[in-house]
Tab-separated table of C-alpha atoms and ligand atoms in Angstrom:
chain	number	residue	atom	x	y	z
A	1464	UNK	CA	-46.813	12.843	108.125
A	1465	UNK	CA	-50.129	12.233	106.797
A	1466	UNK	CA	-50.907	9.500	104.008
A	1467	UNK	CA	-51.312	12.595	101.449
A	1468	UNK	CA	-48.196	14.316	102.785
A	1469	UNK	CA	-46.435	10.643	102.251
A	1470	UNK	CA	-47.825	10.004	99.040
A	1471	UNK	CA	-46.950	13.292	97.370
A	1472	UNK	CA	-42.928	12.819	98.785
A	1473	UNK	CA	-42.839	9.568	97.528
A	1474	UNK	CA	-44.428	10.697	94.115
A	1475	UNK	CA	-41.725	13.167	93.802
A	1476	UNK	CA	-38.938	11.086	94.684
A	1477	UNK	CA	-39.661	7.831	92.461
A	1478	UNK	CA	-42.475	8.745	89.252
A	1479	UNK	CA	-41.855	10.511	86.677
A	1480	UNK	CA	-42.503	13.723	86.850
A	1481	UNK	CA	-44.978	13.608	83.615
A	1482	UNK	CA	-47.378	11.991	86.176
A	1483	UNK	CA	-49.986	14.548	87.578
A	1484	UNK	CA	-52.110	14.557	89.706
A	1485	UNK	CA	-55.567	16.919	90.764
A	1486	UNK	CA	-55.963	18.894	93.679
A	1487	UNK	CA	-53.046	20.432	95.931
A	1488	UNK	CA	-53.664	17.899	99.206
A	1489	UNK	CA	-54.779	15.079	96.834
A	1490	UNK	CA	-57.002	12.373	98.596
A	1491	UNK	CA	-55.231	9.215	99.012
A	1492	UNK	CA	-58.212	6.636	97.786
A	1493	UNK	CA	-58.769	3.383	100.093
A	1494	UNK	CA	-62.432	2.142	99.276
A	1495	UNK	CA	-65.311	2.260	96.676
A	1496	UNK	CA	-68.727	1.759	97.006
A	1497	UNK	CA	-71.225	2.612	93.887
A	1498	UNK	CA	-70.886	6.120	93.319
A	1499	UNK	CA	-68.624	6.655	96.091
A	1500	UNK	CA	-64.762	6.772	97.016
A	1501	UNK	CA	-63.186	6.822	100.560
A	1502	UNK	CA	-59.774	8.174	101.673
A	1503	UNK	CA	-57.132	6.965	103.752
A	1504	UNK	CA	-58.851	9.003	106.869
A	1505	UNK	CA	-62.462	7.478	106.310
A	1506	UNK	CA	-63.577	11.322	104.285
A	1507	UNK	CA	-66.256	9.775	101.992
A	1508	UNK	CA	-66.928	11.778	98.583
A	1509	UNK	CA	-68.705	11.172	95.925
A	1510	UNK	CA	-66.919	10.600	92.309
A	1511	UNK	CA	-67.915	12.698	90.057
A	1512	UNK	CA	-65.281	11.839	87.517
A	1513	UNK	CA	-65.386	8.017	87.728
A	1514	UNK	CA	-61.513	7.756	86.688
A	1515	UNK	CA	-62.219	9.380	83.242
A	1516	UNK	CA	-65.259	7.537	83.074
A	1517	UNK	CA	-63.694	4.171	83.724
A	1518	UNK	CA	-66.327	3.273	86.769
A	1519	UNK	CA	-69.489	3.336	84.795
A	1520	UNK	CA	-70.870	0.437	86.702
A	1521	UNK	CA	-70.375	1.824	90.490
A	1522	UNK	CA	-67.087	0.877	92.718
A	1523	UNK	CA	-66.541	-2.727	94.097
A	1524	UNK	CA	-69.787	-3.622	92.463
A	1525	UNK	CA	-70.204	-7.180	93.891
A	1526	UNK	CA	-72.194	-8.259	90.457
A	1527	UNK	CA	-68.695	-7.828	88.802
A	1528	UNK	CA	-66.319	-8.790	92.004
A	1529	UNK	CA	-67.956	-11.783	92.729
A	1530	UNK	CA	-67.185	-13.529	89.216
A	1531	UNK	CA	-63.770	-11.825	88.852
A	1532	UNK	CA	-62.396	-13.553	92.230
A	1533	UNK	CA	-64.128	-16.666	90.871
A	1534	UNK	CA	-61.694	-16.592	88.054
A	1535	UNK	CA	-58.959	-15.859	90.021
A	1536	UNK	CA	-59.342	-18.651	92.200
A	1537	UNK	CA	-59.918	-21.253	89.283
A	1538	UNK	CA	-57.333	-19.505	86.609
A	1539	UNK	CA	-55.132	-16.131	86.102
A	1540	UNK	CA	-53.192	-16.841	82.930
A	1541	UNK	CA	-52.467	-14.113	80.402
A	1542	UNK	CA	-51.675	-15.005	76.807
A	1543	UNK	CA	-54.189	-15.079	74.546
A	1544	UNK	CA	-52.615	-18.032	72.433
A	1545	UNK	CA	-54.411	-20.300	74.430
A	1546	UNK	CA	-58.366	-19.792	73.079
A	1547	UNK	CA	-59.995	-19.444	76.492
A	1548	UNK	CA	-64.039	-19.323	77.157
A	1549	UNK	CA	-64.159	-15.763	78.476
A	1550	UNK	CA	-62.510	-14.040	75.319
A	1551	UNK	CA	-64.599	-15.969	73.457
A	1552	UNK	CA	-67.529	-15.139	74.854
A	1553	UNK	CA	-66.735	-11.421	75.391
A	1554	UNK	CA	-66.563	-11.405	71.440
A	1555	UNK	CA	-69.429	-12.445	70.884
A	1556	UNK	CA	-71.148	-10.854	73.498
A	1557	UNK	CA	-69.709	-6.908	71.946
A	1558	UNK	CA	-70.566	-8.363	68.545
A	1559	UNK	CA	-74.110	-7.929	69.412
A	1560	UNK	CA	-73.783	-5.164	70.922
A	1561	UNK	CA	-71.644	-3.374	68.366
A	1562	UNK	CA	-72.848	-1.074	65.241
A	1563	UNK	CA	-73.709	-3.709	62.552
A	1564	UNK	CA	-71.098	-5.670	61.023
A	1565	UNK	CA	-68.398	-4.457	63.078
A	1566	UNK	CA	-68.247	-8.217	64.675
A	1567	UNK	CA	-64.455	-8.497	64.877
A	1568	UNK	CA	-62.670	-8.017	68.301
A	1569	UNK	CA	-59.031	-7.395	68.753
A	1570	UNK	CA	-58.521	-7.329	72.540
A	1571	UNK	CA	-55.200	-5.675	74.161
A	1572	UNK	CA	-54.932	-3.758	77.746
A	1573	UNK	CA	-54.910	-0.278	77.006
A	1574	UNK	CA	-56.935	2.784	75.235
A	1575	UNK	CA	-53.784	4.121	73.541
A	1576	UNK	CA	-52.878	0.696	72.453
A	1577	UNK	CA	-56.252	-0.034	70.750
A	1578	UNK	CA	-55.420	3.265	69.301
A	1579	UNK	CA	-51.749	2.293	67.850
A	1580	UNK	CA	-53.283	-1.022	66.694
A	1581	UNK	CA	-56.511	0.373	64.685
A	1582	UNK	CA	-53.921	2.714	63.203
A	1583	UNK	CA	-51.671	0.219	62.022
A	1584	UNK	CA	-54.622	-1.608	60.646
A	1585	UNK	CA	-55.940	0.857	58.569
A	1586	UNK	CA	-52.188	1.305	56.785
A	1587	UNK	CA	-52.725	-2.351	56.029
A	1588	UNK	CA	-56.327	-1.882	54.728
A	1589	UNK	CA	-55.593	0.721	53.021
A	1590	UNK	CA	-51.561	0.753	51.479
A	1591	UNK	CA	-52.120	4.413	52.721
A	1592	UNK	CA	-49.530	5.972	55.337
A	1593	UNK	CA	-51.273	9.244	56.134
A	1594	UNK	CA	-53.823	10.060	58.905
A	1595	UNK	CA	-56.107	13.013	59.915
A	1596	UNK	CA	-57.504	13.456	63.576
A	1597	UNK	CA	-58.925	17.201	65.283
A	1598	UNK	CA	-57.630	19.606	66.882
A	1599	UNK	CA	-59.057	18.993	70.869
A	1600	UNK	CA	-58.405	14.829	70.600
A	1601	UNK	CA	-57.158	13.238	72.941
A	1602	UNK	CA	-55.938	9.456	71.508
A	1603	UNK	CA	-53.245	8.488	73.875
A	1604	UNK	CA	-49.916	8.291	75.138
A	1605	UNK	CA	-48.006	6.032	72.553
A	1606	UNK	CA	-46.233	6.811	69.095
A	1607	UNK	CA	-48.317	6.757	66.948
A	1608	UNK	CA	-51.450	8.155	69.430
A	1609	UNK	CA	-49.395	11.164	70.291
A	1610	UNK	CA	-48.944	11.881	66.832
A	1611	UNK	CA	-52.854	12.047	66.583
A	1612	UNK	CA	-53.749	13.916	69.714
A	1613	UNK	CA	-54.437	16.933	69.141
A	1614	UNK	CA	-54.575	18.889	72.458
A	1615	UNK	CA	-51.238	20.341	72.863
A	1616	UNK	CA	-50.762	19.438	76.490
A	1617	UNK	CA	-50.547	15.582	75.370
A	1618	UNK	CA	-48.453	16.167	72.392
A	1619	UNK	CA	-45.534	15.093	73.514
A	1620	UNK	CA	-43.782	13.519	70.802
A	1621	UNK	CA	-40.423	15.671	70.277
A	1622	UNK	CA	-40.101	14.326	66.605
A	1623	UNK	CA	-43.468	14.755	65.430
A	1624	UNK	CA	-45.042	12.467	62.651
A	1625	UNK	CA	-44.924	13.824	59.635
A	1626	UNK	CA	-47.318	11.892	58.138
A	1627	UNK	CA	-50.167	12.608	61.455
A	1628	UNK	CA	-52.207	15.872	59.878
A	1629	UNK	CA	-54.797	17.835	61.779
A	1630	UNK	CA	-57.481	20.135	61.363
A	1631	UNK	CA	-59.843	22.431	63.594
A	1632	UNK	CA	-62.402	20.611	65.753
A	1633	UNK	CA	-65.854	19.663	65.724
A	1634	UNK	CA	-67.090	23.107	66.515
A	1635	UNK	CA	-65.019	24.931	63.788
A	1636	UNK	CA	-66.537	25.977	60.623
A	1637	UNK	CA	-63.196	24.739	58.676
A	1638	UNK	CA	-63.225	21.406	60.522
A	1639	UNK	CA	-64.620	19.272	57.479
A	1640	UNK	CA	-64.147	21.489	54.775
A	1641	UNK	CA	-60.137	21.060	55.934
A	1642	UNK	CA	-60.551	17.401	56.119
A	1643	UNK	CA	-61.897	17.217	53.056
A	1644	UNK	CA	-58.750	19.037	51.416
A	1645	UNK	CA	-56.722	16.494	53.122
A	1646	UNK	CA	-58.888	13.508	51.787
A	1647	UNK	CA	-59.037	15.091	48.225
A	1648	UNK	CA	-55.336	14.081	47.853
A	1649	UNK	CA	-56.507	10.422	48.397
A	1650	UNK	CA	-52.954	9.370	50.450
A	1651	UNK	CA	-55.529	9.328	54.134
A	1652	UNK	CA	-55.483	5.545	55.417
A	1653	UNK	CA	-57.788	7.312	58.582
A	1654	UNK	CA	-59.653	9.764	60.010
A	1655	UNK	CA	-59.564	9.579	63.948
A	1656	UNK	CA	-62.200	11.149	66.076
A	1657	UNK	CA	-64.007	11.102	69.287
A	1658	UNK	CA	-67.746	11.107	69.025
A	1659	UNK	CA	-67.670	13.546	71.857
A	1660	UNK	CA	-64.207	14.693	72.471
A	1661	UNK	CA	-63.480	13.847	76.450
A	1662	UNK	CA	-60.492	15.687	77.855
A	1663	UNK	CA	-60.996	17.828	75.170
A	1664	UNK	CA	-63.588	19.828	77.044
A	1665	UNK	CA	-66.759	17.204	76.075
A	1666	UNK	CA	-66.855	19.000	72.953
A	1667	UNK	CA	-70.484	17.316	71.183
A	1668	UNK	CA	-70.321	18.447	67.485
A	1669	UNK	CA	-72.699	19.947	65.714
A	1670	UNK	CA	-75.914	17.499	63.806
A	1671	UNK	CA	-74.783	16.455	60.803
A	1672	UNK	CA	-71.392	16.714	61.983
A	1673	UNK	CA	-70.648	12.587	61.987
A	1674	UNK	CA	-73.031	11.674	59.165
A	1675	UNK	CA	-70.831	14.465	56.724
A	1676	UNK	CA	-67.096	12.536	58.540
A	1677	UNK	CA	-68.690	9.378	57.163
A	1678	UNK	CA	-69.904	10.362	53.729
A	1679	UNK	CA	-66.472	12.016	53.278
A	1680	UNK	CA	-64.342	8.901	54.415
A	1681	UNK	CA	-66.021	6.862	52.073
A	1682	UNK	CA	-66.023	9.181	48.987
A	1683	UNK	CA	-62.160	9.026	49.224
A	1684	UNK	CA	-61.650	5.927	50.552
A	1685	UNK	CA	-60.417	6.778	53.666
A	1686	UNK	CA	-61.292	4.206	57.012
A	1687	UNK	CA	-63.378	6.465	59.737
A	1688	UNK	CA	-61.644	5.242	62.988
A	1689	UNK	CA	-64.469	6.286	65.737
A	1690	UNK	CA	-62.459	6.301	69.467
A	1691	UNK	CA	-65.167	6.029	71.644
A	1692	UNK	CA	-62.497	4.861	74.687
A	1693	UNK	CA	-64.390	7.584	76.613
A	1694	UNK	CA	-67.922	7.456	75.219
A	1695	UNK	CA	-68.652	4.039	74.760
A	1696	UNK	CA	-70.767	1.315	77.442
A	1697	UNK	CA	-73.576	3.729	77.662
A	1698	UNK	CA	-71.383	6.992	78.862
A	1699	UNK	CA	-73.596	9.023	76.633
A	1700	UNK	CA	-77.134	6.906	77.312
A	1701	UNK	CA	-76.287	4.746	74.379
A	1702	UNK	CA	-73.752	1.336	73.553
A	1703	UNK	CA	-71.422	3.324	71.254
A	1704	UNK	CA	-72.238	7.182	70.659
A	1705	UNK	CA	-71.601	6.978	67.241
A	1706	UNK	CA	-75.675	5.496	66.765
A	1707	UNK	CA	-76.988	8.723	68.085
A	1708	UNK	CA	-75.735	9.713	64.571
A	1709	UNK	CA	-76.849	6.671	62.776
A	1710	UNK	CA	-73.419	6.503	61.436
A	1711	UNK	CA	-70.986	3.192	61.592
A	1712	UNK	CA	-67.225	3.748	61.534
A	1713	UNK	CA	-65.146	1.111	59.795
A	1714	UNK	CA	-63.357	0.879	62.882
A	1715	UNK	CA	-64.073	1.560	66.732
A	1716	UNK	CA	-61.461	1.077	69.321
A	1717	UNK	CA	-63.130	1.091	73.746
A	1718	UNK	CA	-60.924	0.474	76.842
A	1719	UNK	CA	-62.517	2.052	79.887
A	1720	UNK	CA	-65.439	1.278	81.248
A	1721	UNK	CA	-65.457	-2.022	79.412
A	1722	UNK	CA	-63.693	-3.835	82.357
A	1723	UNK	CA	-65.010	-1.243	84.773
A	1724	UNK	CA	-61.343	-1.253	86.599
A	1725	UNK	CA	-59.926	-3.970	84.854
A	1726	UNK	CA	-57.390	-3.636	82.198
A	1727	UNK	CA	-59.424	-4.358	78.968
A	1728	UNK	CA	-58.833	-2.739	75.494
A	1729	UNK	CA	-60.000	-3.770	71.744
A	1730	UNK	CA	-60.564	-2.255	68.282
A	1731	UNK	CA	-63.816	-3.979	66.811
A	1732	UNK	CA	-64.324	-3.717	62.965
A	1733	UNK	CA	-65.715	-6.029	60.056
A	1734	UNK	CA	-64.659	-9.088	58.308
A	1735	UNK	CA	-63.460	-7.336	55.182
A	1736	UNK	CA	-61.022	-5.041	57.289
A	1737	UNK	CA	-60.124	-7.817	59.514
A	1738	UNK	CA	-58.800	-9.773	56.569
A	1739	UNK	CA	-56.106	-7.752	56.064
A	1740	UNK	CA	-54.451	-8.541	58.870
A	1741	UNK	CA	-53.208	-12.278	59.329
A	1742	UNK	CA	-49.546	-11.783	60.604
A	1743	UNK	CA	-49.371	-12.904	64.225
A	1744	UNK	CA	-50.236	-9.856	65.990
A	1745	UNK	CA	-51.721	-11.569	69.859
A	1746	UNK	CA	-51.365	-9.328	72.924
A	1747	UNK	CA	-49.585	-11.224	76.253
A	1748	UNK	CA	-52.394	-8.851	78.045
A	1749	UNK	CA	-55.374	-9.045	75.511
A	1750	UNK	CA	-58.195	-10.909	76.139
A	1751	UNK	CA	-56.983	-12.223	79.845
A	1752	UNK	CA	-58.951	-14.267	81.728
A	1753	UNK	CA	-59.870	-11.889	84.535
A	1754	UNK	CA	-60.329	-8.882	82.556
A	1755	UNK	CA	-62.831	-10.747	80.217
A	1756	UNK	CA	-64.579	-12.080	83.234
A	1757	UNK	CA	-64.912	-8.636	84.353
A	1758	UNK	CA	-65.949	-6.922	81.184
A	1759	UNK	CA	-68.864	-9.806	80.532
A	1760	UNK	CA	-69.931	-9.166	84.152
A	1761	UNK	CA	-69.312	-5.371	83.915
A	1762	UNK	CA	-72.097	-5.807	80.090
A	1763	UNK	CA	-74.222	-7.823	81.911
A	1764	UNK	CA	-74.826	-5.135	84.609
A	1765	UNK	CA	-75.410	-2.842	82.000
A	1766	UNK	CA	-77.672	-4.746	80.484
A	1767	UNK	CA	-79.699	-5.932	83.700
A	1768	UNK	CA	-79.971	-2.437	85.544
A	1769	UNK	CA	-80.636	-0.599	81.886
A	1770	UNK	CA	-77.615	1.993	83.197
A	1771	UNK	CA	-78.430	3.539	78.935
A	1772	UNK	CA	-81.905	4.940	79.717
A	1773	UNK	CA	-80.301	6.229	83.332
A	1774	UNK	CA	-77.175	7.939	81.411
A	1775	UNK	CA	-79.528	9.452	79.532
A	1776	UNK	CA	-82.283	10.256	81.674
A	1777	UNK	CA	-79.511	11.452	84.950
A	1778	UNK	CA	-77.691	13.259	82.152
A	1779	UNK	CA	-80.677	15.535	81.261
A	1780	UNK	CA	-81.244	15.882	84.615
A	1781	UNK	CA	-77.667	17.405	85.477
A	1782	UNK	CA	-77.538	19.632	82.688
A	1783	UNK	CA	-80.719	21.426	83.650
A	1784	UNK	CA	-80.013	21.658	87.154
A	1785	UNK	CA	-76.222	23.306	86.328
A	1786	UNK	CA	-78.214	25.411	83.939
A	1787	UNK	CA	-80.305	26.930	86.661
A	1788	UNK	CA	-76.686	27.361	88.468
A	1789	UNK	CA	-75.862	28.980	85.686
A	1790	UNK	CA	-78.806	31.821	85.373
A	1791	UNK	CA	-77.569	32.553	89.005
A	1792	UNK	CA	-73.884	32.363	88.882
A	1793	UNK	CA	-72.321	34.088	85.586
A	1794	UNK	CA	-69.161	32.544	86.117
A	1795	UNK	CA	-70.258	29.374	83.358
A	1796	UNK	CA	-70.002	30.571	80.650
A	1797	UNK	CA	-71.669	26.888	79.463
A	1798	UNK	CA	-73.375	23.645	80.123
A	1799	UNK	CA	-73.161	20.440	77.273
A	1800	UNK	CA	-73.238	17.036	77.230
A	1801	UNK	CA	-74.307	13.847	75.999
A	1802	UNK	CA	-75.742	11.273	78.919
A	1803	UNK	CA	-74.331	11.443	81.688
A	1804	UNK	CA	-71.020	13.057	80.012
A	1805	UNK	CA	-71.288	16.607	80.940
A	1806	UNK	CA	-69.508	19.645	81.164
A	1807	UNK	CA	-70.032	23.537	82.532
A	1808	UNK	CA	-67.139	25.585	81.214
A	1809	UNK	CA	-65.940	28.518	83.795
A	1810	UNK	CA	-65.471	31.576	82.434
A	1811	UNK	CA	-62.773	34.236	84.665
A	1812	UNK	CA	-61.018	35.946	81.958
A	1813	UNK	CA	-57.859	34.950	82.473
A	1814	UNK	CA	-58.291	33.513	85.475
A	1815	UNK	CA	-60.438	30.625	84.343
A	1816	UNK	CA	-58.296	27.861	84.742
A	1817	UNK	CA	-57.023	28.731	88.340
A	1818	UNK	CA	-60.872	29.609	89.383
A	1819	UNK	CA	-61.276	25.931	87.912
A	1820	UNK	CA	-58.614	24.732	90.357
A	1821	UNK	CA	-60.180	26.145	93.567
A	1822	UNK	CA	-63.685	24.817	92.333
A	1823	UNK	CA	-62.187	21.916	92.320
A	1824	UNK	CA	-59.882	21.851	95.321
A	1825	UNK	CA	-63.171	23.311	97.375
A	1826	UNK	CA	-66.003	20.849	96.331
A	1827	UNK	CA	-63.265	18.326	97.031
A	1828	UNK	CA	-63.254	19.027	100.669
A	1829	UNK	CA	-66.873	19.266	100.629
A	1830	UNK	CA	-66.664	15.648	99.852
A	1831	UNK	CA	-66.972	15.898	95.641
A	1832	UNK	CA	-64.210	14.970	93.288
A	1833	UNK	CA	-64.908	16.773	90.078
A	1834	UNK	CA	-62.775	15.945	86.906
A	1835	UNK	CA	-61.314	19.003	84.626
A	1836	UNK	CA	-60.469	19.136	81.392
A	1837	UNK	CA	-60.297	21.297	78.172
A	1838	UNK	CA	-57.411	23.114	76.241
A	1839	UNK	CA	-57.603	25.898	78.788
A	1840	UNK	CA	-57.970	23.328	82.023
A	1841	UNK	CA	-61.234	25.522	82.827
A	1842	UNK	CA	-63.925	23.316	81.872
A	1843	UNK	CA	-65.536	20.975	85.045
A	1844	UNK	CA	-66.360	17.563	83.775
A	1845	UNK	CA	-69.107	15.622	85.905
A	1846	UNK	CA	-69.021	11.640	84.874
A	1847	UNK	CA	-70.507	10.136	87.800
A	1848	UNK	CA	-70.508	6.029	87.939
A	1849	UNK	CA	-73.982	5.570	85.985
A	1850	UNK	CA	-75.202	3.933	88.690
A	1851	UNK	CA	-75.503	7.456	90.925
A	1852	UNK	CA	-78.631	8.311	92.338
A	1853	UNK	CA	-80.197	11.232	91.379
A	1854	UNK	CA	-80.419	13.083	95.172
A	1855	UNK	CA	-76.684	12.963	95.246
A	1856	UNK	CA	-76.453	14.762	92.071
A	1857	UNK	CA	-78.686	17.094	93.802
A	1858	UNK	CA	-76.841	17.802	96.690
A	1859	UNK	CA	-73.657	18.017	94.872
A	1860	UNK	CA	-74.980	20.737	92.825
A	1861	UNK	CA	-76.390	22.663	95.590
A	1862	UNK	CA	-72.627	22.433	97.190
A	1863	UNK	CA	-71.198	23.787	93.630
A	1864	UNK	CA	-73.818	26.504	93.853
A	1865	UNK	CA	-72.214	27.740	97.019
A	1866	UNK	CA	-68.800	26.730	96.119
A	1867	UNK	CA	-69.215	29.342	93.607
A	1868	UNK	CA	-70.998	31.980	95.236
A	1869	UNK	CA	-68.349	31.810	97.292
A	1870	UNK	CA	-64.580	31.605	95.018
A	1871	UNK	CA	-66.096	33.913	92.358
B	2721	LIG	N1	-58.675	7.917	73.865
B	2721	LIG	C1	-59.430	8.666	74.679
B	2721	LIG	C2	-60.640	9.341	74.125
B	2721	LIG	C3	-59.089	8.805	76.024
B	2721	LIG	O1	-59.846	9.566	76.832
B	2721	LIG	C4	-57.940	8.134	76.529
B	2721	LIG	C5	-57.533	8.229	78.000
B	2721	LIG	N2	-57.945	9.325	78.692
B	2721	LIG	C6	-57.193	7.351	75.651
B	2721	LIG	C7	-57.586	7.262	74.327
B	2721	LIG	C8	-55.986	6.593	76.121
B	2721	LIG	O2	-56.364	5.501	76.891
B	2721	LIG	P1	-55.352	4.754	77.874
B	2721	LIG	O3	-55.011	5.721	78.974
B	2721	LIG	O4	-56.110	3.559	78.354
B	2721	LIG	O5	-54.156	4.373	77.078
């Protein structure tokens, strides 16, 4: 038995079955390097998908390493009751960073639980129980962020919320004219949305889209709750997508590639917001000593090897080259993006997801992991580490040219 025949025996014998996985002979992942991943039997490939855009700063990236094993040696203690340096300076280090006045960190482990806990906040902010996110969101895995997700596949929740309402996404000409129905009754504590919605099918909305979610929120006193989990630490060339808007949310929860592998969550928002919420409320997990470490490295890479201006500039890049794919190969039906967040969605009829699959099962064993993602599963999602050079992008489209030639 080979290491991917073991792992898939032992998946099915001791997870969950809710855990999935990509590809039918999955890779079993050893070794990183940059932009690139290596497999129990030494196959490199080059990630394309970054874990969901979790790697933003390249794989076993010694600038971040060599200070997390530093803080291992000296200290690995996780409860944030003790006020240790590296929280502290992670705060202030996103304050800075962060869309003005949002200077207030509340660090936990998880996406989804940055989610739950900016949700929770804006009941207390508000005295309002109701909330509003899109169709196509994805927000996470627990109570409350199942509620809000709005891509069926993730909506898992067997006694639905009642109090969780939806309406069309981005793209839909009833999305805000919907909301605003909802708002009108003035019962919304939050609106939840993703800048660019990520396993939604990198859905970017329309101009005008997030400056009209903002006026609206405020006009009915509703909190805008901006999850850029996926889009934030320069995913789509910028800090926090929500500036390519000029608009700042009351609150915006990250995870990701904050700790670029390491378990770091928070929900950042202002003082006024932050007041409301005094209880004790610490996480055992938030704002460890290791994961800060990592996350101040991880922003200080960022900051160093300007990985912004390369999302953006590599992002451009991609989407014209998959457009010239495109001219030749009428199975996308479309290329979008933001940065180096970008998406071709495959159109087969009703074959497009499983055409999807073989795309991605082929350029695999060409030595390219593609992500998917989507409500139909048919849309490929290329979020390369930012830290890829631009000739491997090239070759790896040049492989999914002939990848499709060839499935279609
Ligand atoms: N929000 C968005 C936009 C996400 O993409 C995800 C994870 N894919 C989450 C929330 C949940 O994050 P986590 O898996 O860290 O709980």
């Amino acid at each position: 038995m080979g290491p991917t025949e073991r792992a898939l025996a032992t998946k099915r014998d001791f997870l969950v079955p809710c855990v999935y996985h990509f590809y039918q002979r999955p890779p079993v992942l050893v070794r990183g390097a940059g932009a690139f991943l290596f497999d129990a039997d030494g196959k490199r490939y080059l990630d394309c998908f970054a874990g969901v855009t979790v790697m933003n700063a390249g794989h076993s990236n010694p600038a971040i390493i060599e200070p997390v094993v530093e803080q291992l040696r000296a200290l690995v203690h996780a409860t944030s009751v003790y006020l240790t340096e590296p929280v502290l300076e992670l705060a202030w280090a996103i304050a800075e960073l962060a869309p003005p006045g949002l200077r207030r960190s509340f660090f936990c482990a998880s996406g989804s639980e940055a989610n739950e806990g900016a949700i929770m906040l804006a009941a207390l902010a508000t005295g309002r129980k109701e909330y509003v996110s899109l169709d196509g969101a994805l927000h996470g895995r627990t109570k409350a962020a199942i509620n809000a997700n709005g891509l069926e596949m993730w909506r898992t929740d067997p006694f639905p919320l009642a109090d969780f309402h939806r309406v069309p996404g981005p793209r839909h000409p009833d999305s805000l004219p919907g909301l605003e129905r909802l708002l009108r009754r003035e019962t919304v504590a939050a609106v939840l949305a993703e800048p660019v919605q990520g396993n939604g099918g990198i859905v970017v909305p329309p101009d005008g889209y997030w400056s009209e979610l903002r006026r609206l929120c405020t006009k009915y006193g509703t909190l805008l709750i901006a999850d850029e989990i996926q889009t934030a630490w320069n995913r789509t060339g910028r800090w926090f997508a929500t500036t390519h808007w000029n608009v700042v949310p009351d609150i915006v929860t990250v995870a990701k590639a904050l700790g670029n592998g390491f378990p770091i969550a928070a929900y950042l928002t202002t003082d006024t917001i932050a007041a409301k919420y005094t209880r004790p409320g610490a996480a055992t997990f938030g704002g460890n000593l290791v994961s800060c470490r990592a996350a101040l490295a991880t922003l200080r890479f960022h900051q160093e090897h300007r990985l912004g201006e390369r999302s953006a500039r590599l992002g451009e890049h991609l989407r014209a080259r998959l457009r010239a794919v495109q001219h030749r190969r009428g199975v996308i039906a479309d290329v979008r993006g933001l940065g180096l967040m970008v998406a071709a969605e495959l159109d087969a009829g009703p074959n497009s997801a499983a055409l999807t699959d073989a795309v991605l099962e082929q350029m695999k064993d060409a030595g390219y992991l593609l992500g998917k993602c989507g409500p139909g599963r048919n849309v490929l999602a290329f979020l390369p580490p930012l830290v890829v050079e631009p000739n491997d992008l090239d070759r790896m489209i040049d492989d999914l040219d002939r990848t499709l030639a060839s499935v279609a």
